[in-house]
mmCIF file of C-alpha atoms in Angstrom:
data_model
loop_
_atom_site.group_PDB
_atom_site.id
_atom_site.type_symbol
_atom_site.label_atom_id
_atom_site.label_comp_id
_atom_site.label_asym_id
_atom_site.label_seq_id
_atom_site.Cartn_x
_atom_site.Cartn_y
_atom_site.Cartn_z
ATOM 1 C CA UNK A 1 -58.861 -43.101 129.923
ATOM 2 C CA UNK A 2 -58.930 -42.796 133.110
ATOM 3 C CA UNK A 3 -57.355 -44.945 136.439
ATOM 4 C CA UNK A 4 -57.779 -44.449 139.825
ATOM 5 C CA UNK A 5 -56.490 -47.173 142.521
ATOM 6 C CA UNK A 6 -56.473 -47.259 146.401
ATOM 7 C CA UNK A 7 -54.087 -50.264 148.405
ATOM 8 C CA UNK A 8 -57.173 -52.387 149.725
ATOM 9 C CA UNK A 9 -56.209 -51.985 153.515
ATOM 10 C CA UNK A 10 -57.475 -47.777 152.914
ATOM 11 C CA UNK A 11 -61.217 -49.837 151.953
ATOM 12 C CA UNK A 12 -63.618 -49.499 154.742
ATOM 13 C CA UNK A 13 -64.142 -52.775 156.225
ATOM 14 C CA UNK A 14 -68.028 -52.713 155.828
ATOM 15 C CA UNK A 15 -68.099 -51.603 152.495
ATOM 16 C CA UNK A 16 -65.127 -54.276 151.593
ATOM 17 C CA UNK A 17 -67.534 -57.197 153.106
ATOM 18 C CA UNK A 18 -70.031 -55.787 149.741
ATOM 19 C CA UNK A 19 -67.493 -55.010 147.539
ATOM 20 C CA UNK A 20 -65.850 -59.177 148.190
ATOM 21 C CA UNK A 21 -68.328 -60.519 145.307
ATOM 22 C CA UNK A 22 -66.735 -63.552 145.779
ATOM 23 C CA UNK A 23 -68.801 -63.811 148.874
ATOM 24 C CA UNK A 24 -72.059 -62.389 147.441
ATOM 25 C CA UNK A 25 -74.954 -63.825 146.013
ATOM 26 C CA UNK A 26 -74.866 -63.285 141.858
ATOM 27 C CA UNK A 27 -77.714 -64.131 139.329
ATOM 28 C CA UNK A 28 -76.456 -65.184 136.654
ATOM 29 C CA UNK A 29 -77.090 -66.581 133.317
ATOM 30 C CA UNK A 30 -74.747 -68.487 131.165
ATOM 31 C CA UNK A 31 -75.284 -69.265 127.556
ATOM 32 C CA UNK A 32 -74.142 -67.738 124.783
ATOM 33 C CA UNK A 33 -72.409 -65.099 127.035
ATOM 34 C CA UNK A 34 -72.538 -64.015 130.912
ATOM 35 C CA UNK A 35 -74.678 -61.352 132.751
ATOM 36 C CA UNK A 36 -75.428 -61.335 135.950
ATOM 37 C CA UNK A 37 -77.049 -59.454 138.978
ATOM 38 C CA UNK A 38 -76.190 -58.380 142.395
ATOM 39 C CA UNK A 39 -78.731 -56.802 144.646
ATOM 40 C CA UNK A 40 -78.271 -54.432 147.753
ATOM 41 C CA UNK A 41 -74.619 -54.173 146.075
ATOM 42 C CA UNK A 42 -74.210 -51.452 148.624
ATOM 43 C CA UNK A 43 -75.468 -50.962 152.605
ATOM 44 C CA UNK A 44 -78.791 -49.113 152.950
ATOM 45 C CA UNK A 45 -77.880 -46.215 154.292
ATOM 46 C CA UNK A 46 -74.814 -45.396 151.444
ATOM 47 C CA UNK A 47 -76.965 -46.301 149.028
ATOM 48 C CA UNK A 48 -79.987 -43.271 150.424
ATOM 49 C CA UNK A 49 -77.213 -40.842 150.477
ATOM 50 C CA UNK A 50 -75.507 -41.028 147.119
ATOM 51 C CA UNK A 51 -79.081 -41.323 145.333
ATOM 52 C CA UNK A 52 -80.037 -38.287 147.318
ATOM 53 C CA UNK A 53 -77.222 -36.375 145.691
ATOM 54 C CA UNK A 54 -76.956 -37.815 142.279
ATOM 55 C CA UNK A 55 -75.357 -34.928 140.320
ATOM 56 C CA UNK A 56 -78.752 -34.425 138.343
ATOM 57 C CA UNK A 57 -76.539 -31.412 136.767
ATOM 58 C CA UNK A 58 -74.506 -33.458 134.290
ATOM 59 C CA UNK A 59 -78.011 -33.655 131.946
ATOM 60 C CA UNK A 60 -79.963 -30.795 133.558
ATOM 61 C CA UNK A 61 -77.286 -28.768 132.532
ATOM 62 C CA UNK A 62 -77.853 -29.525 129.302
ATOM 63 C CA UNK A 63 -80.301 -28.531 126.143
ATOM 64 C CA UNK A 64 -83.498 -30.195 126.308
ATOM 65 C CA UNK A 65 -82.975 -32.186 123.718
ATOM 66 C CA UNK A 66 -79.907 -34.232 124.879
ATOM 67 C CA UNK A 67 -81.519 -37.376 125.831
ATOM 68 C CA UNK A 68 -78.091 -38.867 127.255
ATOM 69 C CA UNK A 69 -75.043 -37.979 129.018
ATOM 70 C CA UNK A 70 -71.948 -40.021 130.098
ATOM 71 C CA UNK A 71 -69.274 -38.015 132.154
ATOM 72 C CA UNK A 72 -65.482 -39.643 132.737
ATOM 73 C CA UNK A 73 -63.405 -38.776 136.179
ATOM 74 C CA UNK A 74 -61.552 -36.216 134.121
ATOM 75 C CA UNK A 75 -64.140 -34.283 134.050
ATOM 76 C CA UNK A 76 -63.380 -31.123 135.860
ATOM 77 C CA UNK A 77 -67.066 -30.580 137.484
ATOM 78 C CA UNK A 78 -67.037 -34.020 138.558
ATOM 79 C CA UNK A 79 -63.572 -33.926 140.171
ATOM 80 C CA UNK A 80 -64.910 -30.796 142.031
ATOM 81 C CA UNK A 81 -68.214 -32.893 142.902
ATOM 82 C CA UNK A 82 -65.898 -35.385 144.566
ATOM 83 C CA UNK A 83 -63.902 -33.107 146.382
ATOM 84 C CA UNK A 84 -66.665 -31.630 147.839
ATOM 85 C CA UNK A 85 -68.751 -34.797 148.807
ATOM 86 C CA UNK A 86 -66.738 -37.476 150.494
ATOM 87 C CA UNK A 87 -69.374 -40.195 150.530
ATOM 88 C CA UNK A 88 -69.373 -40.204 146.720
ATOM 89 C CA UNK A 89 -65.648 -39.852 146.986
ATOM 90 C CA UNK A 90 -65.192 -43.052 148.981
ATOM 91 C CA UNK A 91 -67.475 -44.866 146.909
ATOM 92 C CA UNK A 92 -65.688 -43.950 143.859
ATOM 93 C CA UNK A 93 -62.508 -45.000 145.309
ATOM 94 C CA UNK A 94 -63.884 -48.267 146.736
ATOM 95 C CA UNK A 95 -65.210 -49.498 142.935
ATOM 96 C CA UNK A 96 -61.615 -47.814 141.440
ATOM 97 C CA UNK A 97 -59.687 -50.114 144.253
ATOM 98 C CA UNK A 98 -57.317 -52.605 142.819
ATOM 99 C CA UNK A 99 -59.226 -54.877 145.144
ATOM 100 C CA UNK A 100 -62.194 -54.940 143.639
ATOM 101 C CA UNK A 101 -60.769 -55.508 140.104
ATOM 102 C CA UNK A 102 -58.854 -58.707 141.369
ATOM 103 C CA UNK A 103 -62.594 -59.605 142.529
ATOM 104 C CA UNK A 104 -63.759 -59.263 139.308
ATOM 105 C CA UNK A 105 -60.936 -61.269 137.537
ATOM 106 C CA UNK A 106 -61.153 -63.674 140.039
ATOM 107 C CA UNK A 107 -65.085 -64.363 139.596
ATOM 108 C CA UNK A 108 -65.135 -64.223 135.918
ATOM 109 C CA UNK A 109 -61.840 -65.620 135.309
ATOM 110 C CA UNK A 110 -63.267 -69.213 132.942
ATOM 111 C CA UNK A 111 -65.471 -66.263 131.099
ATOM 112 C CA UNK A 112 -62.955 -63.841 130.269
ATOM 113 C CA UNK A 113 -61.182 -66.443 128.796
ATOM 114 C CA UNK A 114 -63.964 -67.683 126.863
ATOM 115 C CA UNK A 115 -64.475 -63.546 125.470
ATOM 116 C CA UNK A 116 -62.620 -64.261 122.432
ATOM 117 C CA UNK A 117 -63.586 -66.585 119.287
ATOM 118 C CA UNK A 118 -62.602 -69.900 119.549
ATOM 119 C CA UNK A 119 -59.488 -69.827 117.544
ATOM 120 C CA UNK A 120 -58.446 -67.496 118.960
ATOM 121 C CA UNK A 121 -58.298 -68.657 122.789
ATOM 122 C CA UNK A 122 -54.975 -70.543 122.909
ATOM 123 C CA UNK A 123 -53.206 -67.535 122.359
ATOM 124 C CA UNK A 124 -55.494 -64.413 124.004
ATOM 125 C CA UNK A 125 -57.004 -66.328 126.621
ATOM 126 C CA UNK A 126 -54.573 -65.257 129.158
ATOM 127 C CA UNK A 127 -53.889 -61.766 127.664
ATOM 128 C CA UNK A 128 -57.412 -60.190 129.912
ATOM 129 C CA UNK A 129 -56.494 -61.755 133.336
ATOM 130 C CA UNK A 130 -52.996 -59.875 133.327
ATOM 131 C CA UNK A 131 -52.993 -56.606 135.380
ATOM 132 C CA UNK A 132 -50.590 -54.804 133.232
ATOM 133 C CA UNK A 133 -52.743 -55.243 130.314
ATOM 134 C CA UNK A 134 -56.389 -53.662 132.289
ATOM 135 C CA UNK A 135 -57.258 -50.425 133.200
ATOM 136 C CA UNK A 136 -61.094 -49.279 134.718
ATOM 137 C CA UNK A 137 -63.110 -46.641 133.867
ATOM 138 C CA UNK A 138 -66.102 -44.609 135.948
ATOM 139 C CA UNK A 139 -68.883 -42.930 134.323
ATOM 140 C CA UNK A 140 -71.759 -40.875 135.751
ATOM 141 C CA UNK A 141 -74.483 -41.488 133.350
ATOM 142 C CA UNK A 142 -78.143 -40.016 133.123
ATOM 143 C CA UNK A 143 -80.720 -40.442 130.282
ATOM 144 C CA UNK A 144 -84.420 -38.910 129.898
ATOM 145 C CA UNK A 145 -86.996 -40.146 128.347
ATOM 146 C CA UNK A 146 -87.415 -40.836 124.704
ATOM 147 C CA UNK A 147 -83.266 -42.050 124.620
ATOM 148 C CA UNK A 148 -82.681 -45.569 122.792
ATOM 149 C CA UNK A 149 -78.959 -47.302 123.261
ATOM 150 C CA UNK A 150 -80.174 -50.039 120.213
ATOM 151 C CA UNK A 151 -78.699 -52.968 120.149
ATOM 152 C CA UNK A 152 -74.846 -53.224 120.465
ATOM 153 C CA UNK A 153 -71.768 -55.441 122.113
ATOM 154 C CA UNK A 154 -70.052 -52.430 123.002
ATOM 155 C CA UNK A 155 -66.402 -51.816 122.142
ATOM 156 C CA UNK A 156 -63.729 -54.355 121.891
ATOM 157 C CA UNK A 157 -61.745 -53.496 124.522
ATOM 158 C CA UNK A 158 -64.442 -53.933 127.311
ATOM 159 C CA UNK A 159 -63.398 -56.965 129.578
ATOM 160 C CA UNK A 160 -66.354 -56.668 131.821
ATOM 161 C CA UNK A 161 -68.747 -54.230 131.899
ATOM 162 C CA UNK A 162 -70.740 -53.304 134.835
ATOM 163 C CA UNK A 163 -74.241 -51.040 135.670
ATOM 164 C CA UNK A 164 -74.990 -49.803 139.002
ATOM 165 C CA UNK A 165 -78.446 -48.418 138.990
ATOM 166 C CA UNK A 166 -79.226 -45.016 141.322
ATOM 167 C CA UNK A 167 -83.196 -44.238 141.039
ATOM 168 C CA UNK A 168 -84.583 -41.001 142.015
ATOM 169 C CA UNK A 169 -86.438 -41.993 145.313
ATOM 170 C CA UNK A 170 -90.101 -41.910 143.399
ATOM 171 C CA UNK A 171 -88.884 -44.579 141.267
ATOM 172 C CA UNK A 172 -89.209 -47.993 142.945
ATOM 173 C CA UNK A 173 -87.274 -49.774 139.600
ATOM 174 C CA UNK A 174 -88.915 -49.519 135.743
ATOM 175 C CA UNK A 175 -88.425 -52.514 133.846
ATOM 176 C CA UNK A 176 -88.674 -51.170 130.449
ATOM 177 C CA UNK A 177 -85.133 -49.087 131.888
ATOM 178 C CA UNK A 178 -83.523 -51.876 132.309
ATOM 179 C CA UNK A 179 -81.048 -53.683 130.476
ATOM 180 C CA UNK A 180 -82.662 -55.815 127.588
ATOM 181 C CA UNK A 181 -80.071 -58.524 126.287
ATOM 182 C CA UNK A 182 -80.536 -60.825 123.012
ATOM 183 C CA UNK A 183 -78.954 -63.800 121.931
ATOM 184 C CA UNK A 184 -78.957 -65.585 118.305
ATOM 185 C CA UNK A 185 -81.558 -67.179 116.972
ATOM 186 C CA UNK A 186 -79.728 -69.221 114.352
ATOM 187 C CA UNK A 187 -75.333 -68.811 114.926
ATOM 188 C CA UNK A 188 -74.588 -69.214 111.249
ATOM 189 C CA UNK A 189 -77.123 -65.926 110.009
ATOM 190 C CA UNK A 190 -76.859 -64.364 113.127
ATOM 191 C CA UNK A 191 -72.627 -63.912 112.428
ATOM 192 C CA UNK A 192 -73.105 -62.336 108.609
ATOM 193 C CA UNK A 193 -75.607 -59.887 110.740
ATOM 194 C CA UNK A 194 -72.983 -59.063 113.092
ATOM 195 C CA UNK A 195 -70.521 -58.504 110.540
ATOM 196 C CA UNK A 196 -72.735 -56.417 108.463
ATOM 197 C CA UNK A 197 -73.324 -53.641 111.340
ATOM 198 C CA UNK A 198 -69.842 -54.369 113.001
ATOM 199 C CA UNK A 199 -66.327 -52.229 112.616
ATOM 200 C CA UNK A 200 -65.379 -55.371 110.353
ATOM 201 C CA UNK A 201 -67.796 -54.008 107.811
ATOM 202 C CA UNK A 202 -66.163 -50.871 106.608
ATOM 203 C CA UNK A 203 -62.340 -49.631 105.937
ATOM 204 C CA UNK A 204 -59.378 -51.984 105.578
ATOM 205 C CA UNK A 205 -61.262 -55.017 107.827
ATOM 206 C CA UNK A 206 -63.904 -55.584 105.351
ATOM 207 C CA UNK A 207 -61.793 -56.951 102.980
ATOM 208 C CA UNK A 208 -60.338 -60.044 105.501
ATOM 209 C CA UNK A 209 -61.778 -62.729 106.708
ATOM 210 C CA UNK A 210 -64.129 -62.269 109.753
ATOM 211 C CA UNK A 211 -62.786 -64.813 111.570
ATOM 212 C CA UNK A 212 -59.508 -62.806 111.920
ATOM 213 C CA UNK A 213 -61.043 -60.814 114.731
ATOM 214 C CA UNK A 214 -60.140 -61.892 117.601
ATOM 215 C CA UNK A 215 -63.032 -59.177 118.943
ATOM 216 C CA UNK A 216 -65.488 -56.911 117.164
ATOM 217 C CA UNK A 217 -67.859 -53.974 117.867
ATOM 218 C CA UNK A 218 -71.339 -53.947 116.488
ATOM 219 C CA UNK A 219 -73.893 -51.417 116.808
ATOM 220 C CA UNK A 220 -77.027 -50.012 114.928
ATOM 221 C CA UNK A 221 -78.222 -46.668 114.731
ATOM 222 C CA UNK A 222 -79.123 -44.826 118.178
ATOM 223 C CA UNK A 223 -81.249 -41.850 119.546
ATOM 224 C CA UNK A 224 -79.326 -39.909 122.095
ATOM 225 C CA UNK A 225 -80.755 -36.257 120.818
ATOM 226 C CA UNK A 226 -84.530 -35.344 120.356
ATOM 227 C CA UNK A 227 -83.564 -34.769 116.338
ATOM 228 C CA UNK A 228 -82.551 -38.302 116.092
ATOM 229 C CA UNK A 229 -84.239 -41.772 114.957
ATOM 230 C CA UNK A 230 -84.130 -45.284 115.189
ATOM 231 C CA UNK A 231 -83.421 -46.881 112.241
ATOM 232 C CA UNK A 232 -86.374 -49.184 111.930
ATOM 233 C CA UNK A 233 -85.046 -51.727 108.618
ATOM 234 C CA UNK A 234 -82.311 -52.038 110.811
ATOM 235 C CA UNK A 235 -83.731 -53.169 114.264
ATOM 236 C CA UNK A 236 -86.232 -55.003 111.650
ATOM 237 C CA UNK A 237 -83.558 -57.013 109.968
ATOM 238 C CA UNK A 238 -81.346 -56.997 113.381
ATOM 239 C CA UNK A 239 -84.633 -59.202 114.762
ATOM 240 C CA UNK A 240 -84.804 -61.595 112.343
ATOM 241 C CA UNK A 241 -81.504 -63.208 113.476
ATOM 242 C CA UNK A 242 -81.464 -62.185 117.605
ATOM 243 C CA UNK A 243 -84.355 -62.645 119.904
ATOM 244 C CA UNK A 244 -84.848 -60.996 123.005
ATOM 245 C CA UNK A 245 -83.390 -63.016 126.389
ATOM 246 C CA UNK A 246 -84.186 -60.931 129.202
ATOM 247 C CA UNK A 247 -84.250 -57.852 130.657
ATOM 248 C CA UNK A 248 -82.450 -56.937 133.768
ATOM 249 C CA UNK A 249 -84.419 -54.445 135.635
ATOM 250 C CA UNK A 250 -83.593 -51.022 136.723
ATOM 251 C CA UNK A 251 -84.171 -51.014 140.517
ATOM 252 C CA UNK A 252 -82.319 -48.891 143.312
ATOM 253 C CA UNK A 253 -79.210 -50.123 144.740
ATOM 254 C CA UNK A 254 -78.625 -53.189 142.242
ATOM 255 C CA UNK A 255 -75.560 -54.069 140.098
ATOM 256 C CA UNK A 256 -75.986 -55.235 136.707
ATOM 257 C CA UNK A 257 -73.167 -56.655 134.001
ATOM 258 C CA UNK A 258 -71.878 -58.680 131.449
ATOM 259 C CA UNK A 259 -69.261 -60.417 130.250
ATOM 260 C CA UNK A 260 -68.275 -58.663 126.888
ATOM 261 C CA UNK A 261 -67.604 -61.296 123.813
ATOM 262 C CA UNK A 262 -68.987 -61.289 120.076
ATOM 263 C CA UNK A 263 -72.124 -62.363 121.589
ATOM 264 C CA UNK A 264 -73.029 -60.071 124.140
ATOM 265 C CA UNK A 265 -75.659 -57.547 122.466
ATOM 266 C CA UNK A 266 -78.234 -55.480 124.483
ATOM 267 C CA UNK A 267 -80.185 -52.514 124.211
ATOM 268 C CA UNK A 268 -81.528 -49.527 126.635
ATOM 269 C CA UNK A 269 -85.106 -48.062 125.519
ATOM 270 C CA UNK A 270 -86.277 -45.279 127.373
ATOM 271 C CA UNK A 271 -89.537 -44.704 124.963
ATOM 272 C CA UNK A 272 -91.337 -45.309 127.920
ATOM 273 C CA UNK A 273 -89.314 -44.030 131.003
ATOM 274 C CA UNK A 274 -91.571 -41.290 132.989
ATOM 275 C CA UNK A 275 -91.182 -37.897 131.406
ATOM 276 C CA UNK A 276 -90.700 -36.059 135.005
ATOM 277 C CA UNK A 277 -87.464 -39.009 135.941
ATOM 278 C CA UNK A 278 -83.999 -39.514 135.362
ATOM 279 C CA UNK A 279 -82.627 -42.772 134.254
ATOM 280 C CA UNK A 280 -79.144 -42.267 136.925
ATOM 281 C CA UNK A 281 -76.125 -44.767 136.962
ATOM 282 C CA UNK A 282 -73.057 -45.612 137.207
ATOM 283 C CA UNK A 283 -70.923 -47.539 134.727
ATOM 284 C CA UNK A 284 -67.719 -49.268 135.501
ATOM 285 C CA UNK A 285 -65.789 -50.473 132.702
ATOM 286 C CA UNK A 286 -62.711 -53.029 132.858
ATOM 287 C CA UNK A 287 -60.882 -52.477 129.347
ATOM 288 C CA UNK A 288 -58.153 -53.894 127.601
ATOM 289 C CA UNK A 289 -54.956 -52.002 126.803
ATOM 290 C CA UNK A 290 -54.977 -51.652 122.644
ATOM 291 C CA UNK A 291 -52.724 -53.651 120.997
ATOM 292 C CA UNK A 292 -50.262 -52.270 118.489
ATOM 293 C CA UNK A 293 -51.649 -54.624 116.085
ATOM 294 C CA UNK A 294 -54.927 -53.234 116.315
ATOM 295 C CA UNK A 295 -53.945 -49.034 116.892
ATOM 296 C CA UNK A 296 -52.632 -50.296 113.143
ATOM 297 C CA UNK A 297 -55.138 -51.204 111.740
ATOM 298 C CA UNK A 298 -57.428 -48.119 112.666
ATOM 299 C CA UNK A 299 -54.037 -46.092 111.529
ATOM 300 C CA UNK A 300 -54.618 -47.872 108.261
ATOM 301 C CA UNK A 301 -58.441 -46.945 107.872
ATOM 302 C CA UNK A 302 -57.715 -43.266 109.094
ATOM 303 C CA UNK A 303 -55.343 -43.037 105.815
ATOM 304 C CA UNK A 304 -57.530 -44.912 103.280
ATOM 305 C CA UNK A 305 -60.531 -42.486 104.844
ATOM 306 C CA UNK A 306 -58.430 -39.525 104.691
ATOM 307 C CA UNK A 307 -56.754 -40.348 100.779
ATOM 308 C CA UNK A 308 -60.687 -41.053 99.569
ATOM 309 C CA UNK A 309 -61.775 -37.675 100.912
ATOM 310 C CA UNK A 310 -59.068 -35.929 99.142
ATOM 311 C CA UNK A 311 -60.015 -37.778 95.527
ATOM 312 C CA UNK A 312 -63.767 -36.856 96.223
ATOM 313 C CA UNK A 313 -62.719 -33.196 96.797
ATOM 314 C CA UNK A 314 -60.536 -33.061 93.909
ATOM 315 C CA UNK A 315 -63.222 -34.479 91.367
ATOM 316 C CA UNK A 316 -65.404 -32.308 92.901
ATOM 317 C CA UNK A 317 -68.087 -35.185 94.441
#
């Protein structure tokens, strides 16, 4: 986990007029969760220089066959990137500025309230919009061709989830690299398919009732190295119940996100991203704090895991 924070009177008044998305114009779509857009999220001429120097290394570095790469703040090249390059160090700061995350809260408040299930809301509603209970996370992400994020809601901690795209300058935006998002095509089947692929499925959680979780994480199969596949009877069966919304494209200096609740699958699918490109962004996350009640739970499923290993070992399966 990582937190950085600046006061807002050390943001740069120009970039703080782009950063007030309270001011801005969003696209937005509202149904069975929100995502929105916000383009030329940044002035012209910052936007040129940070995709001019988009640390290519974090994949390039990398075998061949690593398809995708996410780096935190902690790492210690990246720290050592900033230090070094004080455009990308400002910027950094600016999205990490306490300011911007009250922006956030304050824009999105009625749908972070709305991110758990309903019976849950009278007593979680409030528990997001609390400072003390948020931190926000950076991550320099690239991707090559051939990587597939498959459909997923992400973890259950997100709050808001955001996707600033950074094209290499011969990419004028690639649709198919955007972000394609579903939603259900009948509620009732499309929960028991959430369930099925969801952390409610397996250890101590499968055996209560789903609608005890307040919020869930559900995810199929991915391909993130050249040795992996797709599980096809999975996005098969995943299709039968979710149909495909939209797809926010991946164009330079644009802002994409979502409001995370039960609802709020997507998918990235680079099968057809040019070979000789880099899929480059940034992602800023807005978690939750865990809750104790949660942290035992997981304890709970790390000892059931850990006690059903040891009788497989011992009667030699």
């Amino acid at each position: 986990m990582t937190f950085m924070s600046v006061h807002s009177s050390n943001v740069d008044s120009t970039l703080k007029d782009f950063l007030t998305i309270s001011a801005r114009r969003i696209q937005r779509r509202d149904d069975w969760f929100t995502r929105f857009t916000i383009d030329d999220f940044m002035p012209s001429d910052v936007d040129h220089n940070l995709r001019s120097s988009f640390p290519n290394w974090i994949i390039e570095d990398l075998p061949a066959d690593v398809l995708n790469v996410s780096v935190g703040l902690d790492d210690t090249k990246i720290k050592k990137f900033l230090t070094e390059n004080a455009e990308w160090r400002g910027y950094v700061e600016y999205l990490t500025s306490s300011f911007f995350l009250d922006e956030l809260i304050s824009v999105f408040e009625p749908e972070i309230r709305r991110r758990y299930q309903k019976v849950w809301r009278p007593f979680l509603s409030r528990r997001p919009l609390r400072r003390e209970n948020l931190f926000l996370t950076v991550l320099f992400s690239a991707s090559r061709r051939g990587f597939r994020l498959t459909p997923h809601s992400d973890d259950k901690f997100k709050v808001v989830s955001l996707i600033h795209y950074f094209p290499e300058f011969a990419n004028k935006g690639h649709a198919a690299a955007g972000t394609r998002f579903f939603t259900p095509r009948n509620q009732q089947l499309s929960v028991t398919a959430l369930r099925s692929h969801s952390n409610w499925s397996r250890g101590i959680r499968k055996f209560l009732p789903f609608r005890l979780a307040p919020s869930f994480e559900y995810s199929l199969s991915r391909r993130r190295t050249e040795s992996e596949s797709v599980d096809s009877t999975q996005l098969a069966e995943f299709l039968e119940t979710f149909k495909s919304s939209e797809i926010l494209e991946y164009s330079p200096n644009r802002l994409t996100g979502f409001i995370k609740n039960a609802w709020s699958v997507h998918e990235v699918d680079l099968s057809d991203f040019p070979a000789d490109e880099l899929r480059r962004a940034i992602i800023v996350n807005v978690r939750l704090v865990p809750p104790y009640s949660v942290e035992f739970l997981d304890q709970v499923d790390k000892i059931l895991s850990s006690t059903k290993g040891a009788i497989k070992k011992i009667l030699g399966k």
